[in-house]
Amino acid sequence: MDEGRIEITTEDGAGYRFEVADDGRLHQTGFGIRPSWGDGLPLSVFPLALPTWGEGLTRAPALRVTHHGGDPLTRLTFAGHERSVHRGGLAHTVRLRDEARGLEVSLGFRTWDGDGVIEQWTEVHNGEGGPITVYELAAAAPAWWGIDAWLTHHGGGWAEEWQTHEERLIPGTKLLQSWGGVRPHLQVNPFFLLSFGDPSTELAGEVLAGALAWGGNVRMAFELGNPMGQLRALCGWNPVGSEVVVEAGDTLRSPTMVWAWSASGRAQTSHRLHRWICANSVRDGDRPRPVVMNNWEATFFGFDQQKLVSMMDDAADLGAELFLLDDGWFGDRHPRDNDDAGLGDWMVDRRKLPGGIGALAAAAEERGIRFGLWVEPEMVNPRSELYEAHPDWVVHQPGRDRREERQQLVLDLCRPEVREFVVDTIGGLLDAHPGISYLKWDANRDVSEPGSPALPADRQSGYWVELARATQEVMSEVATRWPDVELMLCASGGGRVDLQSLRWFHEVWTSDNTDPVDRVLMQWAASHFLPARVLGAHVTRWGERPVEFGCAVAMSARFGFDLDTAGLSDQERQVCRAAVEVYLAHRDLVQDGDLHRLVSPWRVGAVTSKDGEAARTGSAALSYSSPDRRRSIVFAYQLDEPGGATPAAVPLRGLDPELTYEVRRVEPGGPDEVATATGADLMDRGLDWPLTAPVTAAIWSVTVTA
Ligand code: DGJ
């Protein structure tokens, strides 16, 4: 290593290069697969590692601080670089210092060699004589030069999560920003791809995947402009409303940004993230996720004990492993018959459920399945005993209206007594009913009056950070105190899908939109970042598609049902049973195998979005293969485009060219077809595309012959 040069790369050489200039400033001289922008140029032309307010302000700063005493400027010089070993690779701390004021800043990194992943964050340590205010604190501020970049990002809103947008970055700032504090990822989810040169494809192109591990509002800004066509990304919490006062001696840490590079297209960034997330990020990443039967779409609030028990009978008959009782089971004086009452009153509604939760959990156990329960612990309806007793427990400002959304208000988790109430409520349920082994943790509105009378005046402007931290504290406490209970993270669907929250949760509810045609596109998008085992996918009547198609789509992720089982025809029941059987026989592949996106539902390089239907190909196929390449399961979908072109064949991936495989059609209701082919054949020529009609699916099981 040259003196003054710092390289932070994974073992395959991808990552950052920084260099210290003669004046002590730290410049970024590369971030990429081979991070080098050419030697010999004066370092002053290279972007700063962390641009601050007070340095060359023709670009947005990554750090803006008002120092104790009022100085608004920060100039950082290099103060040291320490390395240590952690279980995945090296941990680096690059220390910077504002000599004039004594502010210390460190850039933290962890490389994960085997997985090709880098984590990055920023810390500000207040070494000054009194409080400072941090207005901007990016987790990462990587920069690039003179190269076309294509941004792929996702979001949309309720039932529109994971809409894919891909665009070439042009001069100016592309700003992805989310708000509301509770369901921010409905608007913009905290994952993106940057492709360099041309839009990347599955197997070609230089591409960077980024994931911001932050459960609150996010901001990812991509600023392309001078000097010299420089592109700068600022990734972190949304700074608006995140202006944090840091007391003397305290440290403020940004969220963590997770990066994965690939020189050979998106398949590799996905593999890297999936492997790393399962091993290091999501809760119990190696535990198989159950096949779930949920009652929400089947009953909404209109159920009773008898109805639920008969659904459990059907769940067991179909082979599901867990029955999940959704919203509507609670409320005493304000029963939850609708969404306008009862939230906060977590006592069972004995009118609907005379035997209580205990009887339901026992009924599930008698049928050999597990029992799960829905909660929305951060919320309260004004029509509730909780609100009557504690009207001051909600997020509000005295003397101002409290705006309701879905007839509910948000509990102010910044108050310690509210956090305690939430943990005790959940804990009370779990302790009283050991039969509950799964919780769906929902949150169905945003904060509209950010601020808390419980916080001092100088902490109001940092409310989004306070709230996000308080929420994580509650989540972590529940996860830690009840380690055996599985948790699904839901916020009106996929309103919370970040890697910070997934430390405490086993999966996310991908979207309330379960129309399988839309789900092919959503799951396709999500699969670029999140492994299939964390993406809840249920068969419902949404979209009125054939049940066999719904099954085939849901089976490619964490499979389950949300169906009125009493309304299933015999044929549909048969299909569901067969689907569970096939899923369970291949669960290890879907939930643990290597994902291969084989036929894209999007045309390459098109601006893809729900409105851009012209950008859709009409077909999609993906597979999961075992790491030893001896088994695979392949899913093919013909979507609803009338007259949409169909591919001639699906060339497979993840097999051994030298081996011979048995290829068997296994989709419920599909033809009884078995063939034999070599891995080379299956990967070169592929499987003939068997689908012609819209909304049909094929599934193949591919296994090495003995
Ligand atoms: C929103 C969730 O996304 C749904 O799945 C369901 O749980 C409802 N909330 C219940 O109110």
mmCIF file of C-alpha atoms and ligand atoms in Angstrom, residues 158 161 294 296-297 300-301 324 326-328 336 339 343 374-376 406 408 440 442-444 488 490-494 509 511-513 562, ligand 1:
data_model
loop_
_atom_site.group_PDB
_atom_site.id
_atom_site.type_symbol
_atom_site.label_atom_id
_atom_site.label_comp_id
_atom_site.label_asym_id
_atom_site.label_seq_id
_atom_site.Cartn_x
_atom_site.Cartn_y
_atom_site.Cartn_z
ATOM 1 C CA TRP A 158 -49.871 0.958 -1.094
ATOM 2 C CA GLU A 161 -44.672 -1.440 -3.866
ATOM 3 C CA ASN A 294 -53.717 -16.257 6.759
ATOM 4 C CA TRP A 296 -57.268 -11.563 6.260
ATOM 5 C CA GLU A 297 -58.389 -11.628 2.624
ATOM 6 C CA PHE A 300 -61.464 -9.345 6.922
ATOM 7 C CA PHE A 301 -63.024 -8.451 10.310
ATOM 8 C CA LEU A 324 -52.135 -16.698 11.088
ATOM 9 C CA ASP A 326 -55.085 -11.318 11.289
ATOM 10 C CA ASP A 327 -56.721 -8.074 12.394
ATOM 11 C CA GLY A 328 -60.068 -8.043 14.248
ATOM 12 C CA ARG A 336 -62.594 -4.273 16.476
ATOM 13 C CA ASP A 339 -60.835 -0.292 11.368
ATOM 14 C CA LEU A 343 -56.538 -0.605 18.306
ATOM 15 C CA TRP A 374 -51.567 -10.120 14.042
ATOM 16 C CA VAL A 375 -50.700 -7.039 16.092
ATOM 17 C CA GLU A 376 -50.313 -3.366 15.280
ATOM 18 C CA ARG A 406 -57.456 5.005 8.911
ATOM 19 C CA GLN A 408 -56.048 5.854 14.054
ATOM 20 C CA LYS A 440 -47.441 -10.342 12.073
ATOM 21 C CA ASP A 442 -48.319 -4.302 11.164
ATOM 22 C CA ALA A 443 -48.335 -0.477 11.018
ATOM 23 C CA ASN A 444 -50.988 1.247 8.959
ATOM 24 C CA MET A 488 -43.350 -10.882 10.004
ATOM 25 C CA CYS A 490 -45.721 -5.505 7.593
ATOM 26 C CA ALA A 491 -46.555 -1.827 7.181
ATOM 27 C CA SER A 492 -49.683 -1.694 5.033
ATOM 28 C CA GLY A 493 -47.838 -4.274 2.947
ATOM 29 C CA GLY A 494 -44.208 -3.512 2.100
ATOM 30 C CA TRP A 509 -45.157 -8.873 3.846
ATOM 31 C CA SER A 511 -47.412 -6.182 -0.615
ATOM 32 C CA ASP A 512 -51.141 -6.381 -0.036
ATOM 33 C CA ASN A 513 -51.351 -6.580 -3.811
ATOM 34 C CA ASP A 562 -54.987 -16.050 2.219
HETATM 35 C C1 DGJ B 1 -52.610 -4.045 6.352
HETATM 36 C C2 DGJ B 1 -51.893 -5.301 5.989
HETATM 37 O O1 DGJ B 1 -51.034 -5.070 4.926
HETATM 38 C C3 DGJ B 1 -52.909 -6.385 5.672
HETATM 39 O O2 DGJ B 1 -52.245 -7.547 5.246
HETATM 40 C C4 DGJ B 1 -53.770 -6.638 6.871
HETATM 41 O O3 DGJ B 1 -53.019 -7.200 7.905
HETATM 42 C C5 DGJ B 1 -54.430 -5.350 7.306
HETATM 43 N N1 DGJ B 1 -53.468 -4.294 7.480
HETATM 44 C C6 DGJ B 1 -55.214 -5.538 8.579
HETATM 45 O O4 DGJ B 1 -55.755 -4.374 9.027
#
